Amino acid sequence: TPETQHEYVSLMQRFNLGEDCPVFDGLGDFVRLYSGGSIDGARRLNHGLTDVAINWSGGLHHAKKGEASGFCYVNDLVLAILELLKHHARVLYIDIDIHHGDGV
């Protein structure tokens, strides 16, 4: 929590939390919600439950396997791609943002 983050300085540095990835109350819920939305969208596509899936809260493409980056805590795009690869041989990822998705 913001109140106890000073006790975890070494862990915050290890996982790149702080400056551009602030710790805030509800961070765990936030990560679960946006990541879960992307995974569920991919699952629905895999099972033919929808033709299009959009997660307006997702697309946090800077997080890496072992660290947060650029306000991105968990890379939900990678999780969705891994879900899609369970049913598809290849997945095309197109980043239409104006900067690179260095975590994907």
Short mmCIF file of C-alpha atoms in Angstrom, two decimals:
data_model
loop_
_atom_site.label_atom_id
_atom_site.label_comp_id
_atom_site.label_asym_id
_atom_site.label_seq_id
_atom_site.Cartn_x
_atom_site.Cartn_y
_atom_site.Cartn_z
CA THR A 1 0.00 0.00 0.00
CA PRO A 2 1.16 3.60 -0.35
CA GLU A 3 1.52 3.79 3.43
CA THR A 4 3.95 0.85 3.64
CA GLN A 5 5.79 1.15 0.32
CA HIS A 6 8.84 2.69 2.03
CA GLU A 7 9.37 -0.68 3.76
CA TYR A 8 9.80 -2.40 0.40
CA VAL A 9 12.25 -0.13 -1.42
CA SER A 10 14.50 -2.97 -2.64
CA LEU A 11 11.55 -4.99 -3.99
CA MET A 12 10.09 -1.90 -5.64
CA GLN A 13 13.41 -1.23 -7.36
CA ARG A 14 13.75 -4.87 -8.40
CA PHE A 15 10.35 -4.87 -10.10
CA ASN A 16 10.57 -1.23 -11.31
CA LEU A 17 7.76 0.09 -9.17
CA GLY A 18 7.71 3.70 -8.13
CA GLU A 19 8.29 6.52 -10.59
CA ASP A 20 6.44 5.54 -13.75
CA CYS A 21 4.70 2.58 -12.10
CA PRO A 22 3.30 3.98 -8.87
CA VAL A 23 1.96 1.80 -6.09
CA PHE A 24 -1.63 2.63 -5.20
CA ASP A 25 -4.43 1.18 -3.14
CA GLY A 26 -6.24 -1.45 -5.22
CA LEU A 27 -3.29 -2.14 -7.53
CA GLY A 28 -3.77 -5.91 -7.30
CA ASP A 29 -7.45 -5.65 -8.19
CA PHE A 30 -6.66 -3.28 -11.07
CA VAL A 31 -4.11 -5.73 -12.53
CA ARG A 32 -6.48 -8.69 -12.16
CA LEU A 33 -9.34 -6.82 -13.82
CA TYR A 34 -7.51 -5.55 -16.89
CA SER A 35 -5.51 -8.75 -17.37
CA GLY A 36 -8.56 -10.92 -16.82
CA GLY A 37 -10.50 -8.90 -19.38
CA SER A 38 -7.90 -9.57 -22.04
CA ILE A 39 -7.61 -13.25 -21.20
CA ASP A 40 -11.40 -13.64 -21.19
CA GLY A 41 -11.66 -11.86 -24.54
CA ALA A 42 -9.11 -14.28 -26.01
CA ARG A 43 -10.93 -17.23 -24.47
CA ARG A 44 -14.22 -16.09 -25.98
CA LEU A 45 -12.58 -15.75 -29.39
CA ASN A 46 -11.05 -19.23 -29.05
CA HIS A 47 -14.42 -20.81 -28.30
CA GLY A 48 -16.39 -18.93 -30.95
CA LEU A 49 -18.42 -16.99 -28.40
CA THR A 50 -17.62 -13.69 -30.12
CA ASP A 51 -16.09 -12.41 -33.34
CA VAL A 52 -14.52 -9.32 -31.78
CA ALA A 53 -13.10 -8.72 -28.32
CA ILE A 54 -11.98 -5.30 -27.08
CA ASN A 55 -10.57 -4.55 -23.65
CA TRP A 56 -10.58 -0.76 -23.33
CA SER A 57 -8.67 -1.03 -20.06
CA GLY A 58 -6.02 -3.34 -21.50
CA GLY A 59 -3.19 -3.00 -23.96
CA LEU A 60 -0.57 -2.31 -21.31
CA HIS A 61 2.30 -3.36 -23.54
CA HIS A 62 5.37 -2.09 -21.70
CA ALA A 63 5.38 -4.54 -18.78
CA LYS A 64 8.00 -7.22 -19.06
CA LYS A 65 8.10 -10.73 -17.65
CA GLY A 66 9.87 -9.67 -14.48
CA GLU A 67 9.17 -5.97 -14.11
CA ALA A 68 6.65 -3.21 -14.56
CA SER A 69 7.36 -0.40 -17.00
CA GLY A 70 5.66 2.68 -18.39
CA PHE A 71 2.56 2.54 -16.14
CA CYS A 72 2.12 -1.11 -17.17
CA TYR A 73 2.22 -3.66 -14.35
CA VAL A 74 1.33 -6.88 -16.17
CA ASN A 75 1.45 -7.26 -19.94
CA ASP A 76 -2.12 -8.36 -20.63
CA LEU A 77 -1.42 -8.52 -24.36
CA VAL A 78 1.10 -11.30 -23.88
CA LEU A 79 -1.35 -13.18 -21.67
CA ALA A 80 -4.08 -12.84 -24.31
CA ILE A 81 -1.69 -13.94 -27.07
CA LEU A 82 -0.69 -17.01 -25.03
CA GLU A 83 -4.38 -17.84 -24.61
CA LEU A 84 -4.98 -17.46 -28.35
CA LEU A 85 -2.01 -19.72 -29.12
CA LYS A 86 -3.81 -22.56 -27.35
CA HIS A 87 -6.15 -22.75 -30.37
CA HIS A 88 -4.29 -21.00 -33.17
CA ALA A 89 -0.90 -21.75 -34.73
CA ARG A 90 -0.02 -18.06 -35.09
CA VAL A 91 -1.22 -14.74 -33.72
CA LEU A 92 -0.60 -11.41 -35.39
CA TYR A 93 0.00 -8.53 -32.98
CA ILE A 94 -0.25 -5.04 -34.48
CA ASP A 95 0.67 -2.11 -32.25
CA ILE A 96 -1.08 1.07 -33.44
CA ASP A 97 0.28 3.18 -30.61
CA ILE A 98 2.76 5.94 -31.48
CA HIS A 99 5.56 4.25 -29.58
CA HIS A 100 6.91 0.72 -29.28
CA GLY A 101 5.41 -2.04 -27.16
CA ASP A 102 8.72 -3.13 -25.69
CA GLY A 103 7.23 -5.80 -23.42
CA VAL A 104 5.49 -7.73 -26.22
#
